[in-house]
Structures are given as structure tokens and as C-alpha cells.
Short mmCIF file of C-alpha atoms and ligand atoms in Angstrom, two decimals:
data_model
loop_
_atom_site.label_atom_id
_atom_site.label_comp_id
_atom_site.label_asym_id
_atom_site.label_seq_id
_atom_site.Cartn_x
_atom_site.Cartn_y
_atom_site.Cartn_z
CA MET A 10 0.00 0.00 0.00
CA LYS A 11 1.25 3.46 -0.89
CA GLY A 12 0.00 6.91 0.01
CA LEU A 13 -1.05 9.40 -2.69
CA THR A 14 2.25 11.24 -2.46
CA GLU A 15 4.25 8.03 -2.91
CA LEU A 16 2.56 6.67 -6.03
CA ASN A 17 4.57 6.02 -9.15
CA TYR A 18 3.30 8.86 -11.36
CA LEU A 19 4.01 8.77 -15.08
CA ASN A 20 4.97 12.42 -15.54
CA ASP A 21 8.06 11.80 -17.65
CA HIS A 22 7.04 8.49 -19.10
CA PRO A 23 7.31 8.48 -22.92
CA PHE A 24 3.93 6.74 -23.14
CA SER A 25 2.03 9.02 -20.75
CA TYR A 26 -1.08 10.76 -22.06
CA ALA A 27 0.49 14.16 -21.34
CA ASN A 28 3.37 13.19 -23.62
CA LEU A 29 1.02 12.77 -26.57
CA GLY A 30 1.40 16.49 -27.03
CA PRO A 31 -0.54 19.76 -26.87
CA ALA A 32 -3.07 18.73 -29.55
CA LEU A 33 -4.69 16.39 -27.05
CA SER A 34 -4.48 18.38 -23.83
CA THR A 35 -4.35 21.79 -22.22
CA PRO A 36 -2.97 22.31 -18.71
CA VAL A 37 -5.75 23.60 -16.43
CA LEU A 38 -5.91 24.00 -12.67
CA PRO A 39 -9.14 23.04 -10.91
CA GLU A 40 -11.24 25.88 -9.52
CA PRO A 41 -11.64 25.34 -5.75
CA LEU A 42 -15.09 24.66 -4.36
CA THR A 43 -16.35 26.81 -1.49
CA HIS A 44 -16.94 25.18 1.92
CA PRO A 45 -16.12 21.69 0.68
CA TYR A 46 -16.97 18.63 2.75
CA LEU A 47 -16.00 15.01 2.34
CA ILE A 48 -18.93 12.72 1.58
CA HIS A 49 -17.23 9.40 1.02
CA ILE A 50 -14.00 7.56 0.31
CA ASN A 51 -14.31 4.19 -1.41
CA GLN A 52 -11.78 2.42 0.81
CA SER A 53 -12.44 -0.93 -0.74
CA LEU A 54 -11.42 0.43 -4.17
CA ALA A 55 -8.38 2.15 -2.62
CA LYS A 56 -7.35 -1.17 -1.14
CA ARG A 57 -7.83 -3.01 -4.42
CA LEU A 58 -5.54 -0.51 -6.16
CA GLY A 59 -3.08 -0.62 -3.26
CA ILE A 60 -3.56 3.01 -2.25
CA ASP A 61 -3.50 4.02 1.39
CA ILE A 62 -5.73 6.99 2.13
CA GLN A 63 -5.50 8.22 5.70
CA ASN A 64 -5.24 11.99 5.76
CA GLU A 65 -8.79 13.05 5.07
CA ALA A 66 -8.13 16.78 5.45
CA ALA A 67 -5.43 16.72 2.79
CA LEU A 68 -7.61 14.58 0.54
CA LEU A 69 -10.49 17.03 0.90
CA SER A 70 -8.35 19.96 -0.16
CA MET A 71 -7.18 18.01 -3.22
CA ILE A 72 -10.53 16.72 -4.36
CA SER A 73 -12.20 20.10 -3.79
CA GLY A 74 -9.56 21.55 -6.11
CA SER A 75 -7.69 23.82 -3.71
CA GLN A 76 -4.46 21.89 -3.40
CA MET A 77 -2.66 19.83 -6.02
CA LEU A 78 0.15 17.41 -5.25
CA PRO A 79 3.39 18.60 -6.88
CA LYS A 80 3.37 15.51 -9.11
CA TRP A 81 -0.14 16.16 -10.36
CA LYS A 82 -0.11 18.09 -13.62
CA PRO A 83 -3.82 18.53 -14.28
CA LEU A 84 -4.87 18.80 -17.90
CA ALA A 85 -8.12 18.95 -19.82
CA MET A 86 -8.29 16.28 -22.53
CA LYS A 87 -9.29 17.32 -26.04
CA TYR A 88 -11.67 15.13 -28.00
CA ALA A 89 -14.61 15.49 -30.36
CA GLY A 90 -17.47 13.11 -31.14
CA HIS A 91 -20.83 12.33 -32.68
CA GLN A 92 -23.66 13.54 -30.46
CA PHE A 93 -27.06 12.10 -31.41
CA GLY A 94 -25.58 11.27 -34.81
CA GLN A 95 -24.08 14.72 -35.53
CA TYR A 96 -20.37 15.39 -35.50
CA ASN A 97 -19.34 18.01 -32.93
CA PRO A 98 -15.70 19.13 -33.21
CA ASP A 99 -15.84 21.27 -30.06
CA LEU A 100 -15.86 18.72 -27.26
CA GLY A 101 -13.29 17.94 -24.61
CA ASP A 102 -13.08 17.82 -20.82
CA GLY A 103 -15.42 20.75 -20.16
CA ARG A 104 -15.91 20.00 -16.50
CA GLY A 105 -13.13 17.70 -15.50
CA VAL A 106 -9.39 17.28 -15.61
CA LEU A 107 -7.01 14.39 -15.83
CA LEU A 108 -5.11 14.90 -12.57
CA ALA A 109 -2.48 12.23 -12.93
CA GLU A 110 -1.58 8.85 -14.40
CA PHE A 111 0.09 6.30 -12.16
CA ILE A 112 1.09 2.67 -11.86
CA ALA A 113 -1.20 1.06 -9.30
CA PRO A 114 0.80 -0.40 -6.40
CA ASN A 115 -1.31 -3.56 -6.72
CA SER A 116 -0.88 -3.75 -10.48
CA ALA A 117 0.28 -7.37 -10.36
CA LYS A 118 -3.22 -8.33 -9.20
CA LEU A 119 -5.13 -6.01 -11.54
CA GLU A 120 -5.98 -6.35 -15.20
CA ASP A 121 -4.36 -3.00 -16.01
CA LYS A 122 -1.29 -1.53 -14.46
CA LYS A 123 -1.71 2.10 -15.50
CA TRP A 124 -4.53 4.09 -13.93
CA ASP A 125 -5.85 7.64 -14.21
CA PHE A 126 -7.15 10.00 -11.57
CA HIS A 127 -9.75 12.19 -13.20
CA LEU A 128 -11.46 14.95 -11.23
CA LYS A 129 -15.02 15.48 -12.44
CA GLY A 130 -16.74 18.79 -11.69
CA SER A 131 -13.46 20.68 -11.30
CA GLY A 132 -14.46 23.95 -13.00
CA GLN A 133 -14.13 25.56 -16.38
CA THR A 134 -11.61 24.56 -19.04
CA PRO A 135 -11.01 25.75 -22.62
CA TYR A 136 -13.58 23.10 -23.65
CA SER A 137 -16.41 24.24 -21.36
CA ARG A 138 -18.22 26.15 -24.15
CA GLN A 139 -21.19 27.80 -22.35
CA GLY A 140 -20.97 25.47 -19.33
CA ASP A 141 -19.90 26.32 -15.80
CA GLY A 142 -17.53 23.35 -15.52
CA ARG A 143 -19.41 21.94 -12.55
CA ALA A 144 -21.32 18.78 -11.67
CA VAL A 145 -24.29 18.94 -9.30
CA LEU A 146 -24.47 16.86 -6.14
CA ARG A 147 -27.32 14.63 -7.34
CA SER A 148 -25.54 13.54 -10.53
CA THR A 149 -22.31 13.04 -8.61
CA VAL A 150 -24.02 10.74 -6.10
CA ARG A 151 -25.58 8.82 -9.01
CA GLU A 152 -22.23 8.35 -10.76
CA TYR A 153 -20.54 7.37 -7.50
CA LEU A 154 -23.13 4.68 -6.80
CA ILE A 155 -23.55 3.34 -10.34
CA SER A 156 -19.80 2.92 -10.69
CA ALA A 157 -19.87 0.57 -7.70
CA ALA A 158 -23.06 -1.09 -8.94
CA MET A 159 -21.59 -1.93 -12.34
CA LYS A 160 -18.40 -3.21 -10.78
CA GLY A 161 -20.44 -5.43 -8.45
CA LEU A 162 -22.30 -6.86 -11.45
CA ASN A 163 -18.93 -7.57 -13.13
CA ILE A 164 -19.68 -5.12 -15.94
CA PRO A 165 -16.61 -3.18 -17.15
CA THR A 166 -16.79 0.36 -15.79
CA THR A 167 -14.90 3.41 -14.63
CA GLU A 168 -14.87 3.64 -10.83
CA ALA A 169 -15.17 6.39 -8.23
CA LEU A 170 -12.77 6.78 -5.32
CA VAL A 171 -13.80 9.96 -3.50
CA MET A 172 -16.83 12.25 -3.44
CA VAL A 173 -16.88 15.80 -2.12
CA GLY A 174 -19.81 18.23 -1.72
CA SER A 175 -19.74 22.02 -1.38
CA ARG A 176 -21.67 25.26 -1.03
CA THR A 177 -20.66 26.41 -4.52
CA GLN A 178 -23.94 27.29 -6.21
CA VAL A 179 -24.70 26.30 -9.77
CA GLN A 180 -27.69 27.10 -11.93
CA ARG A 181 -29.55 24.21 -13.50
CA GLU A 182 -33.35 24.15 -13.69
CA ASP A 183 -33.00 25.39 -10.08
CA ILE A 184 -30.00 26.54 -8.08
CA GLU A 185 -28.09 23.49 -6.87
CA PHE A 186 -24.81 22.78 -5.12
CA ALA A 187 -21.69 21.62 -6.92
CA ALA A 188 -19.78 18.46 -6.05
CA THR A 189 -16.69 16.67 -7.32
CA LEU A 190 -15.84 13.05 -7.80
CA LEU A 191 -12.44 11.42 -8.21
CA ARG A 192 -12.91 9.02 -11.09
CA VAL A 193 -10.46 6.17 -11.47
CA ALA A 194 -9.99 4.15 -14.67
CA PRO A 195 -7.15 2.57 -16.63
CA SER A 196 -7.83 5.09 -19.40
CA HIS A 197 -10.10 8.05 -20.13
CA ILE A 198 -9.55 7.84 -23.88
CA ARG A 199 -12.76 7.90 -25.89
CA PHE A 200 -13.74 7.07 -29.48
CA GLY A 201 -14.03 10.85 -29.84
CA HIS A 202 -10.30 11.32 -29.27
CA PHE A 203 -9.62 9.41 -32.49
CA GLU A 204 -12.37 11.22 -34.37
CA TYR A 205 -10.90 14.57 -33.39
CA LEU A 206 -7.42 13.69 -34.69
CA PHE A 207 -8.85 12.19 -37.88
CA TYR A 208 -11.12 15.10 -38.77
CA THR A 209 -8.34 17.63 -38.09
CA GLY A 210 -5.94 15.64 -40.28
CA GLN A 211 -3.47 14.85 -37.45
CA HIS A 212 -2.62 11.37 -38.67
CA PRO A 213 0.78 10.83 -36.95
CA ALA A 214 -0.80 11.87 -33.63
CA LEU A 215 -3.66 9.45 -34.28
CA ALA A 216 -1.23 6.57 -34.77
CA ALA A 217 0.62 7.63 -31.60
CA LEU A 218 -2.66 7.61 -29.65
CA ALA A 219 -3.43 4.07 -30.79
CA ASP A 220 0.15 3.09 -29.88
CA HIS A 221 -0.39 4.58 -26.41
CA VAL A 222 -3.54 2.50 -25.87
CA MET A 223 -1.84 -0.68 -27.11
CA TYR A 224 1.26 -0.07 -25.00
CA TRP A 225 -0.68 0.07 -21.74
CA HIS A 226 -3.81 -1.95 -22.33
CA MET A 227 -3.19 -4.41 -25.16
CA PRO A 228 0.24 -5.81 -24.36
CA GLU A 229 -0.47 -8.97 -26.37
CA ILE A 230 -0.32 -6.95 -29.63
CA ASN A 231 3.20 -6.99 -31.03
CA PRO A 232 4.18 -3.35 -31.75
CA GLN A 233 6.25 -4.57 -34.72
CA SER A 234 3.32 -6.34 -36.30
CA THR A 235 2.24 -4.85 -39.66
CA ASP A 236 -1.46 -5.23 -38.84
CA LYS A 237 -1.21 -3.94 -35.28
CA TYR A 238 -3.88 -1.25 -35.87
CA ALA A 239 -6.29 -3.85 -37.21
CA GLN A 240 -5.65 -5.93 -34.08
CA PHE A 241 -6.19 -2.81 -31.99
CA PHE A 242 -9.55 -2.11 -33.67
CA GLN A 243 -10.56 -5.76 -33.28
CA GLN A 244 -9.96 -5.49 -29.53
CA VAL A 245 -12.05 -2.34 -29.28
CA VAL A 246 -14.87 -4.06 -31.19
CA THR A 247 -14.67 -7.14 -28.97
CA SER A 248 -14.64 -5.24 -25.68
CA THR A 249 -17.47 -2.97 -26.82
CA ALA A 250 -19.55 -5.98 -27.90
CA ASN A 251 -18.89 -7.60 -24.54
CA THR A 252 -19.96 -4.55 -22.55
CA LEU A 253 -23.05 -3.94 -24.67
CA ALA A 254 -24.06 -7.60 -24.20
CA GLN A 255 -23.72 -7.17 -20.45
CA TRP A 256 -25.79 -4.00 -20.50
CA HIS A 257 -28.46 -5.84 -22.44
CA ALA A 258 -28.51 -8.88 -20.20
CA TYR A 259 -28.64 -6.74 -17.04
CA GLY A 260 -31.17 -4.21 -18.31
CA PHE A 261 -28.80 -1.25 -18.17
CA CYS A 262 -29.70 1.84 -20.20
CA HIS A 263 -26.85 4.33 -20.63
CA GLY A 264 -28.96 7.12 -22.06
CA VAL A 265 -26.31 9.13 -23.97
CA MET A 266 -24.29 6.76 -26.14
CA ASN A 267 -22.54 9.55 -28.06
CA THR A 268 -19.11 8.59 -29.38
CA ASP A 269 -17.47 10.98 -26.88
CA ASN A 270 -18.97 8.82 -24.12
CA MET A 271 -17.57 5.56 -25.53
CA SER A 272 -14.45 4.26 -23.81
CA ILE A 273 -11.72 2.87 -26.03
CA LEU A 274 -11.43 0.04 -23.48
CA GLY A 275 -15.14 -0.75 -23.61
CA LEU A 276 -15.74 0.55 -20.08
CA SER A 277 -19.17 1.83 -19.14
CA PHE A 278 -18.36 5.50 -19.06
CA ASP A 279 -19.65 9.06 -18.46
CA TYR A 280 -22.77 8.21 -16.55
CA GLY A 281 -25.61 10.68 -17.06
CA PRO A 282 -29.31 9.83 -17.21
CA PHE A 283 -28.71 6.06 -16.91
CA ALA A 284 -31.26 3.60 -15.52
CA PHE A 285 -31.78 -0.09 -15.01
CA LEU A 286 -35.02 -1.45 -16.42
CA ASP A 287 -37.71 -1.93 -13.80
CA ASN A 288 -40.49 -3.52 -15.87
CA TYR A 289 -39.15 -5.45 -18.81
CA GLN A 290 -39.82 -2.82 -21.44
CA PRO A 291 -37.32 -3.00 -24.31
CA SER A 292 -38.36 0.33 -25.84
CA PHE A 293 -37.64 2.18 -22.58
CA ILE A 294 -35.94 5.59 -22.99
CA CYS A 295 -34.23 6.76 -19.82
CA ASN A 296 -33.09 10.16 -21.10
CA HIS A 297 -35.98 12.59 -21.33
CA SER A 298 -34.11 14.74 -23.89
CA ASP A 299 -33.89 11.75 -26.26
CA TYR A 300 -37.06 12.60 -28.19
CA SER A 301 -36.50 10.14 -31.02
CA GLY A 302 -35.49 7.23 -28.78
CA ARG A 303 -32.10 6.98 -30.48
CA TYR A 304 -30.67 5.61 -27.24
CA ALA A 305 -33.67 3.54 -26.13
CA PHE A 306 -32.71 0.32 -24.34
CA ASP A 307 -33.30 -1.92 -27.35
CA GLN A 308 -31.40 0.43 -29.68
CA GLN A 309 -28.18 0.27 -27.69
CA PRO A 310 -26.60 -2.80 -29.36
CA GLY A 311 -27.14 -1.24 -32.81
CA ILE A 312 -25.79 2.11 -31.60
CA GLY A 313 -22.68 0.30 -30.39
CA GLN A 314 -22.18 -0.82 -33.98
CA TRP A 315 -22.86 2.69 -35.32
CA ASN A 316 -20.30 4.16 -32.91
CA LEU A 317 -17.73 1.53 -33.85
CA SER A 318 -18.29 2.38 -37.52
CA ALA A 319 -17.58 6.03 -36.71
CA LEU A 320 -14.40 4.95 -34.94
CA GLY A 321 -13.46 2.63 -37.81
CA TYR A 322 -13.88 5.48 -40.29
CA SER A 323 -11.50 7.63 -38.26
CA LEU A 324 -8.93 4.80 -38.36
CA SER A 325 -9.11 4.54 -42.14
CA ASN A 326 -5.61 5.96 -42.61
CA LEU A 327 -4.18 3.20 -40.44
CA ILE A 328 -6.20 0.16 -41.47
CA ASP A 329 -7.20 -1.19 -44.85
CA LYS A 330 -10.88 -0.43 -45.54
CA GLN A 331 -11.76 -4.06 -46.22
CA ALA A 332 -10.19 -5.08 -42.91
CA ILE A 333 -12.24 -2.40 -41.10
CA GLU A 334 -15.42 -3.81 -42.64
CA THR A 335 -14.54 -7.38 -41.72
CA ILE A 336 -13.74 -6.41 -38.13
CA LEU A 337 -16.97 -4.41 -37.82
CA GLN A 338 -18.92 -7.42 -39.06
CA SER A 339 -17.64 -9.46 -36.12
CA TYR A 340 -19.38 -7.14 -33.64
CA SER A 341 -22.87 -8.47 -33.96
CA SER A 342 -22.00 -12.16 -33.64
CA GLN A 343 -19.76 -11.48 -30.63
CA LEU A 344 -22.46 -9.43 -28.94
CA HIS A 345 -25.15 -12.01 -29.60
CA SER A 346 -23.16 -14.99 -28.45
CA GLN A 347 -22.14 -13.19 -25.28
CA TYR A 348 -25.72 -12.04 -24.61
CA LYS A 349 -27.05 -15.52 -25.24
CA ARG A 350 -24.48 -16.97 -22.84
CA LEU A 351 -25.35 -14.46 -20.11
CA MET A 352 -29.08 -15.00 -20.45
CA ARG A 353 -28.71 -18.76 -20.36
CA VAL A 354 -26.72 -18.43 -17.16
CA ARG A 355 -29.24 -15.99 -15.66
CA PHE A 356 -32.02 -18.51 -16.34
CA GLY A 357 -29.94 -21.39 -15.03
CA LEU A 358 -29.69 -23.35 -18.30
CA ILE A 359 -26.72 -25.70 -18.60
CA SER A 360 -27.16 -28.12 -21.49
CA GLU A 361 -28.00 -26.77 -24.95
CA GLN A 362 -31.50 -27.75 -26.05
CA ASP A 363 -33.23 -26.97 -29.33
CA ASN A 364 -35.96 -24.78 -27.93
CA ASP A 365 -33.93 -22.81 -25.37
CA ARG A 366 -33.90 -19.63 -27.35
CA GLU A 367 -37.63 -19.73 -27.91
CA LEU A 368 -38.25 -20.47 -24.23
CA LEU A 369 -36.21 -17.48 -23.04
CA ASN A 370 -37.64 -15.14 -25.66
CA ASP A 371 -41.15 -16.20 -24.76
CA GLY A 372 -40.40 -15.57 -21.08
CA LEU A 373 -39.17 -12.07 -21.84
CA SER A 374 -42.16 -11.34 -24.09
CA LEU A 375 -44.51 -12.39 -21.31
CA MET A 376 -42.71 -10.21 -18.80
CA GLU A 377 -43.19 -7.33 -21.19
CA LYS A 378 -46.81 -8.16 -21.86
CA HIS A 379 -47.73 -8.50 -18.19
CA ASP A 380 -45.66 -5.56 -16.86
CA LEU A 381 -43.41 -7.77 -14.77
CA ASP A 382 -40.30 -6.39 -13.15
CA TYR A 383 -37.29 -7.77 -15.04
CA HIS A 384 -34.83 -8.32 -12.23
CA TYR A 385 -37.26 -9.13 -9.45
CA THR A 386 -38.97 -11.78 -11.54
CA ILE A 387 -35.74 -13.60 -12.35
CA ARG A 388 -34.44 -13.23 -8.82
CA ARG A 389 -37.61 -14.75 -7.36
CA LEU A 390 -37.40 -17.63 -9.84
CA SER A 391 -33.94 -18.22 -8.42
CA GLU A 392 -35.02 -18.04 -4.78
CA VAL A 393 -38.23 -20.06 -4.76
CA ASP A 394 -38.62 -23.80 -5.33
CA SER A 395 -39.92 -24.34 -8.83
CA GLY A 396 -42.80 -26.34 -7.39
CA GLN A 397 -43.95 -23.17 -5.61
CA TRP A 398 -43.68 -20.78 -8.54
CA GLN A 399 -47.33 -20.74 -9.52
CA HIS A 400 -48.35 -20.04 -5.96
CA MET A 401 -45.60 -17.50 -5.35
CA PHE A 402 -46.28 -15.47 -8.47
CA LYS A 403 -49.98 -15.42 -7.85
CA HIS A 404 -49.66 -14.15 -4.31
CA GLU A 405 -46.51 -12.13 -4.37
CA VAL A 406 -45.53 -10.64 -7.66
CA THR A 407 -48.71 -9.84 -9.45
CA LEU A 408 -52.27 -10.93 -9.49
CA LYS A 409 -51.98 -10.84 -13.23
CA LEU A 410 -50.53 -14.28 -12.86
CA ASN A 411 -54.00 -15.50 -13.44
CA HIS A 412 -52.87 -15.17 -17.03
CA LEU A 413 -52.77 -18.63 -18.46
CA ASP A 414 -49.95 -17.87 -20.85
CA PHE A 415 -47.53 -17.09 -18.02
CA LYS A 416 -48.65 -20.11 -15.98
CA HIS A 417 -48.07 -22.21 -19.04
CA TRP A 418 -44.62 -20.71 -19.58
CA LEU A 419 -43.66 -21.44 -15.94
CA SER A 420 -44.52 -25.11 -16.50
CA ARG A 421 -42.46 -25.24 -19.69
CA TYR A 422 -39.52 -23.62 -17.91
CA GLN A 423 -39.84 -26.00 -14.97
CA ASP A 424 -39.80 -28.99 -17.34
CA ARG A 425 -36.78 -27.58 -19.15
CA LEU A 426 -34.84 -27.13 -15.89
CA SER A 427 -35.53 -30.71 -14.90
CA LEU A 428 -33.28 -31.76 -17.83
CA ASP A 429 -30.32 -29.97 -16.20
CA TYR A 430 -30.87 -30.40 -12.47
CA THR A 431 -31.85 -33.18 -10.16
CA SER A 432 -31.94 -30.82 -7.21
CA ASP A 433 -33.78 -27.52 -7.11
CA LYS A 434 -31.38 -26.28 -4.42
CA VAL A 435 -28.43 -26.62 -6.80
CA ARG A 436 -30.30 -24.67 -9.48
CA GLN A 437 -31.26 -21.94 -7.01
CA HIS A 438 -27.72 -21.59 -5.79
CA ALA A 439 -26.34 -21.29 -9.33
CA MET A 440 -28.95 -18.72 -10.35
CA GLN A 441 -28.48 -16.61 -7.25
CA GLN A 442 -24.80 -16.13 -8.10
CA VAL A 443 -25.72 -14.18 -11.25
CA ASN A 444 -29.10 -12.61 -10.53
CA PRO A 445 -28.76 -9.62 -8.23
CA LYS A 446 -31.01 -9.32 -5.23
CA TYR A 447 -30.25 -5.58 -5.13
CA LEU A 448 -30.06 -3.12 -7.96
CA LEU A 449 -29.42 0.62 -8.04
CA ARG A 450 -32.86 1.43 -9.34
CA THR A 451 -33.68 5.03 -10.24
CA HIS A 452 -36.03 5.61 -7.31
CA LEU A 453 -33.53 4.10 -4.85
CA ALA A 454 -30.70 6.29 -6.15
CA GLN A 455 -33.04 9.27 -5.71
CA GLU A 456 -33.74 8.21 -2.14
CA ALA A 457 -29.99 8.07 -1.44
CA ILE A 458 -29.53 11.54 -2.96
CA THR A 459 -32.20 12.96 -0.67
CA LEU A 460 -30.42 11.49 2.36
CA VAL A 461 -27.03 12.85 1.26
CA GLU A 462 -28.61 16.26 0.71
CA ARG A 463 -29.76 16.07 4.34
CA GLY A 464 -26.23 15.25 5.49
CA GLN A 465 -26.83 11.54 6.07
CA PHE A 466 -23.71 10.33 4.29
CA SER A 467 -23.70 6.88 5.88
CA VAL A 468 -26.21 5.79 3.24
CA ILE A 469 -23.35 5.78 0.70
CA GLU A 470 -21.27 3.31 2.69
CA GLN A 471 -24.34 1.18 3.22
CA TRP A 472 -25.12 1.13 -0.51
CA LEU A 473 -21.51 0.42 -1.45
CA THR A 474 -21.47 -2.62 0.82
CA VAL A 475 -24.64 -3.90 -0.83
CA LEU A 476 -23.56 -3.10 -4.40
CA GLU A 477 -20.14 -4.68 -3.99
CA ASP A 478 -21.90 -8.02 -3.71
CA PRO A 479 -25.50 -7.55 -4.83
CA PHE A 480 -26.09 -11.30 -5.18
CA ARG A 481 -26.21 -12.19 -1.48
CA SER A 482 -28.53 -10.94 1.25
CA HIS A 483 -27.53 -7.88 3.23
CA ASP A 484 -28.72 -6.26 6.41
CA CYS A 485 -30.27 -3.22 4.74
CA PRO A 486 -33.73 -1.72 4.29
CA ALA A 487 -36.04 -4.44 2.93
CA HIS A 488 -37.40 -2.26 0.14
CA TRP A 489 -33.94 -2.09 -1.46
CA ALA A 490 -34.59 -5.60 -2.73
CA MET A 491 -38.07 -4.80 -4.02
CA PRO A 492 -39.34 -3.40 -7.31
CA PRO A 493 -40.70 0.15 -7.27
CA SER A 494 -44.34 0.90 -6.66
CA ALA A 495 -46.41 1.95 -9.67
CA LYS A 496 -45.77 5.60 -8.78
CA GLN A 497 -42.01 5.15 -8.52
CA LYS A 498 -41.63 3.31 -11.81
CA GLY A 499 -39.99 4.09 -15.12
CA HIS A 500 -39.16 7.79 -14.81
CA SER A 501 -36.82 9.25 -17.41
CA LEU A 502 -34.03 11.52 -16.29
CA SER A 503 -32.69 14.88 -17.27
CA CYS A 504 -29.34 15.20 -19.00
CA SER A 505 -28.76 18.47 -17.10
CA SER A 506 -26.24 17.35 -14.55
P1 LIG B 9 -21.76 14.88 -21.41
O1 LIG B 9 -23.15 15.07 -21.93
O2 LIG B 9 -21.65 14.94 -19.91
O3 LIG B 9 -21.10 13.68 -21.97
O4 LIG B 9 -20.93 16.15 -21.92
C1 LIG B 9 -20.78 16.52 -23.27
C2 LIG B 9 -19.79 17.64 -23.37
O5 LIG B 9 -20.24 18.78 -22.64
C3 LIG B 9 -18.39 17.33 -22.81
O6 LIG B 9 -17.44 18.00 -23.59
C4 LIG B 9 -18.49 17.88 -21.41
O7 LIG B 9 -17.23 18.18 -20.87
C5 LIG B 9 -19.31 19.14 -21.63
N1 LIG B 9 -20.06 19.55 -20.43
C6 LIG B 9 -21.11 18.91 -19.85
N2 LIG B 9 -21.54 19.60 -18.77
C7 LIG B 9 -20.76 20.68 -18.65
C8 LIG B 9 -20.70 21.78 -17.75
N3 LIG B 9 -21.55 21.90 -16.73
N4 LIG B 9 -19.74 22.71 -17.96
C9 LIG B 9 -18.89 22.61 -18.98
N5 LIG B 9 -18.89 21.62 -19.87
C10 LIG B 9 -19.81 20.67 -19.71
MG1 LIG B 10 -19.39 12.95 -21.82
#
């Protein structure tokens, strides 16, 4: 374990982000928050990285932007991107800075050895356009919690190490208070970084950026290999397909899948108006500014492909066009096979039977038709003896279970499971390992925000404990494991954060 001052920072490393040159970054100091207060430190993440955080006063002054460590050389990253299908050249870190890159002390045990500290909500930068450079408390709490939630579900994600609140006022629909969050990820490079360099004709810098990503994150690619950029693109396609499959299997809606919000490592990234599905409703739109439903839940896999095509186009000086096409074509089959695998596991299927696909699709269609909660339904199937399902659903989940079609489906499913299991207990155990009992649902995140706004910060620690392992039972409020009431259900969220 090492303290923040002792970390191995990459300031002079030839492959640091800062070393990629002024086209991709501008040095910017954070603007200090007024009357900052510490809300939470994610000590379990600190421990995983091998970072020892003891001095809370010093940490507060850093994360509120008033004191930088001498080795931190904060910079705003420049990128561009397609927003709702339109190219916008003027993007970049408008309300955040890359504070530092470092080698994690625990890197031997981690998938990546290089990590970034990124301070979100740190004030204006040259890329702020009309914005104030701030993040409001409510969106900061949401990002802090969802980062832990995704990690707990084993979905690739950026993480959040520290959260700070303040009395700095910011104007949104109402006046709100600003907060900051210390985001931690192996890389903050986005598809939009490559698009920016391509559309401004900076081709050597574009190659250097891809080399940087390969150097740190794709060590298996031989830098001497003549098709190294094709291998690089293939890895981006594969990791994006994997993450999108996980989102789909776990009912996660990102809400703003612009190419500037797409991580080159396939991490779930730049959380805004995200939501998990409550009812199984594939056309659900979580972002209330998304009038056309471009980023509706069931559009996300296709948008992943669209975004990868935009990235592929911006790599067209490095990779043969035919190779780009071939690699892009692999996206859909990778996504579908991964999704299929995850759904089979969620439903406890082991052997491959002819009608499995139909059975699962029928189950999902019935959930949609009868307004059943996606996660709660599957979780209860995993908790209750299959012999009790008919009774349980009738009395517990919904009286709509008088519907014959669902009763019939439960019998089919029960028969199918009997091919794979001789003991219902074994099936239940297997299913409970992959079907979360707790989920950061929109109304529950809102409840946590209200408590934090009242100064009750302990709710964050309590949620983090639950979200770190959402598959087992925790000593927490019972309603955290329940679906929302009709009134609490399915709200879309504002992008204004
Ligand atoms: P987002 O919708 O959060 O992905 O942000 C899109 C772009 O707008 C990025 O370049 C952000 O840095 C910038 N941005 C978002 N909110 C603000 C803000 N309050 N102040 C300055 N820039 C912002
Ligand atoms: Mg963004």
C-alpha cells in the first residue's frame, strides 16, 4: 500500500497521455469549491488498487480543487465526437481534468497496471463552451453509486474513489450545489479522441494515440506487427460488444451513447441519465431529452455498432478499408453470443436444447406483456422452489398471474430445468450467483440523494457494501430488494447534470 504522495506517477514516461502532445491536452488547474466537505471515500477500491488513504483533510483539499500534489499536472483532454448522430468538433473535458496517471501499487493483481485520476466537476476549461464546468451533487451521487453497482455486477466500468460536496452554487433548472468526484480508470480515452485527430488531419498523432492505448492496455499486440492497428480495432470491437451484451442482459440503459462517451477500453463511461429497467420494457428511454429514442434500451446494441463504424472510419488511414469492414462485421455475432451466454446463465440453463432460445424469448415477451419487473422476476425464480412458482407469483408478484400464458410458460420452464438439475437447491444456488437481489434502481438512487442532501452520508457506505456483492442478502432496508411501486416506476431523467 502506498499513500497518494508516494505513487509512481508517469509524468516523464514516454507513453504518458500528457506526452502525446498539446493537440490532445491543455494544462488547467481546478477551480476550488467553497466550503467543501468530504462525503465518502471508497476504501475498498483504494485497497484493491493498493492506495493508502489516511489523511482526510489533505484529501479534501485536493478533491475540492484547492491543493494539487506537486506531481499532479492537471490537464483537460481534447476530444470530439458524434452527439445524437451529428459530429461536434468542439468537445473535450469541459468540467473535469485528468489529474495524474500512475502505476497502481497492486498492479500485479489487476488487469491493467496504468490508472488515471480524473477529477469530475473541477471547474471551467477551454472546452467548457457555455458550461460552468461543474457537476451537481445529485448527478455526482448517481455516478458514485452506479460505478460501484456496475463493478459489483462484473460489468466493465470506470470507478469512483472519492466524493466531495460544497456550497458552490450552480444554476440548472434550479440553483443546486456543486460536487466533485475522483474518477479512477485505466484510461479516459474515448472514441471521440480518435475522431478529433482524424477530422483535423493529425494522422501521426492518431497513430501515436493508438500506440499509447496498445502499450498500456493491449500488451499482447506486437508493436512490430504490420497489422497492429487492425488488431487494436478488433480489440475495441470485442470489448465494446462484450460490454453492450452485459448492458443488455442486465437491463442497463446508458442514455447518452454519443461517441465521446464511448471508452476505447469498452468501459461503461460518463454516466448521465442512466437507468436499469424496472419492468421489462425493451423500448424504454431513460433520457428525457432523447425525443426520437435513439438511445432507447433496445437500440443500444445497434448504436454500439454505429459508434464503432464512426471509430473505424476515423482509423481509415491506419487500417485497410476491407479489414475495417470485416472487423466491424464481427461485432454483432460477438455481442449475440455473449448475450445468449449471459441470459442462459441468468435462467440457469446448462445443457443446450433446441428450444432454449424460444423459451427465453417467450419468457421475456410475457414479462413485457404483463408488466413484470425484469430483475425481481428472475431473482424470485432463483429463490423459490420451482414447485412453488405458480403459488408464489400469484400471491406475491402480481395478481396478473391468473394469465394462463404465463402459468403455461412457468410449467415449460420447470420442465426444461428438470433436464439440467436433479436438485432444485443446486439450481437456485447457481442462479443466485448471477441474478442480483439488489439493484441501483432510479427511485432508490433518488432516495440516497435525498439522504445525502440532508447530510446523512452513511447511506453511501451502506449502498456500497450492498452493491459490492448484490447477489447475497444484506442487512439493509427491505425495500432495497423490491421493485418500485407503480408511482415510482420508469421515470426518465434529465441530462442536465
Ligand atoms: P456529457 O453530456 O456529460 O457527456 O458532456 C458533453 C460535453 O459537454 C463534454 O465536452 C463535457 O465536458 C461538456 N459539459 C457537460 N456539462 C458541462 C458543464 N456543466 N460545464 C462545462 N462543460 C460541460
Ligand atoms: Mg461525456
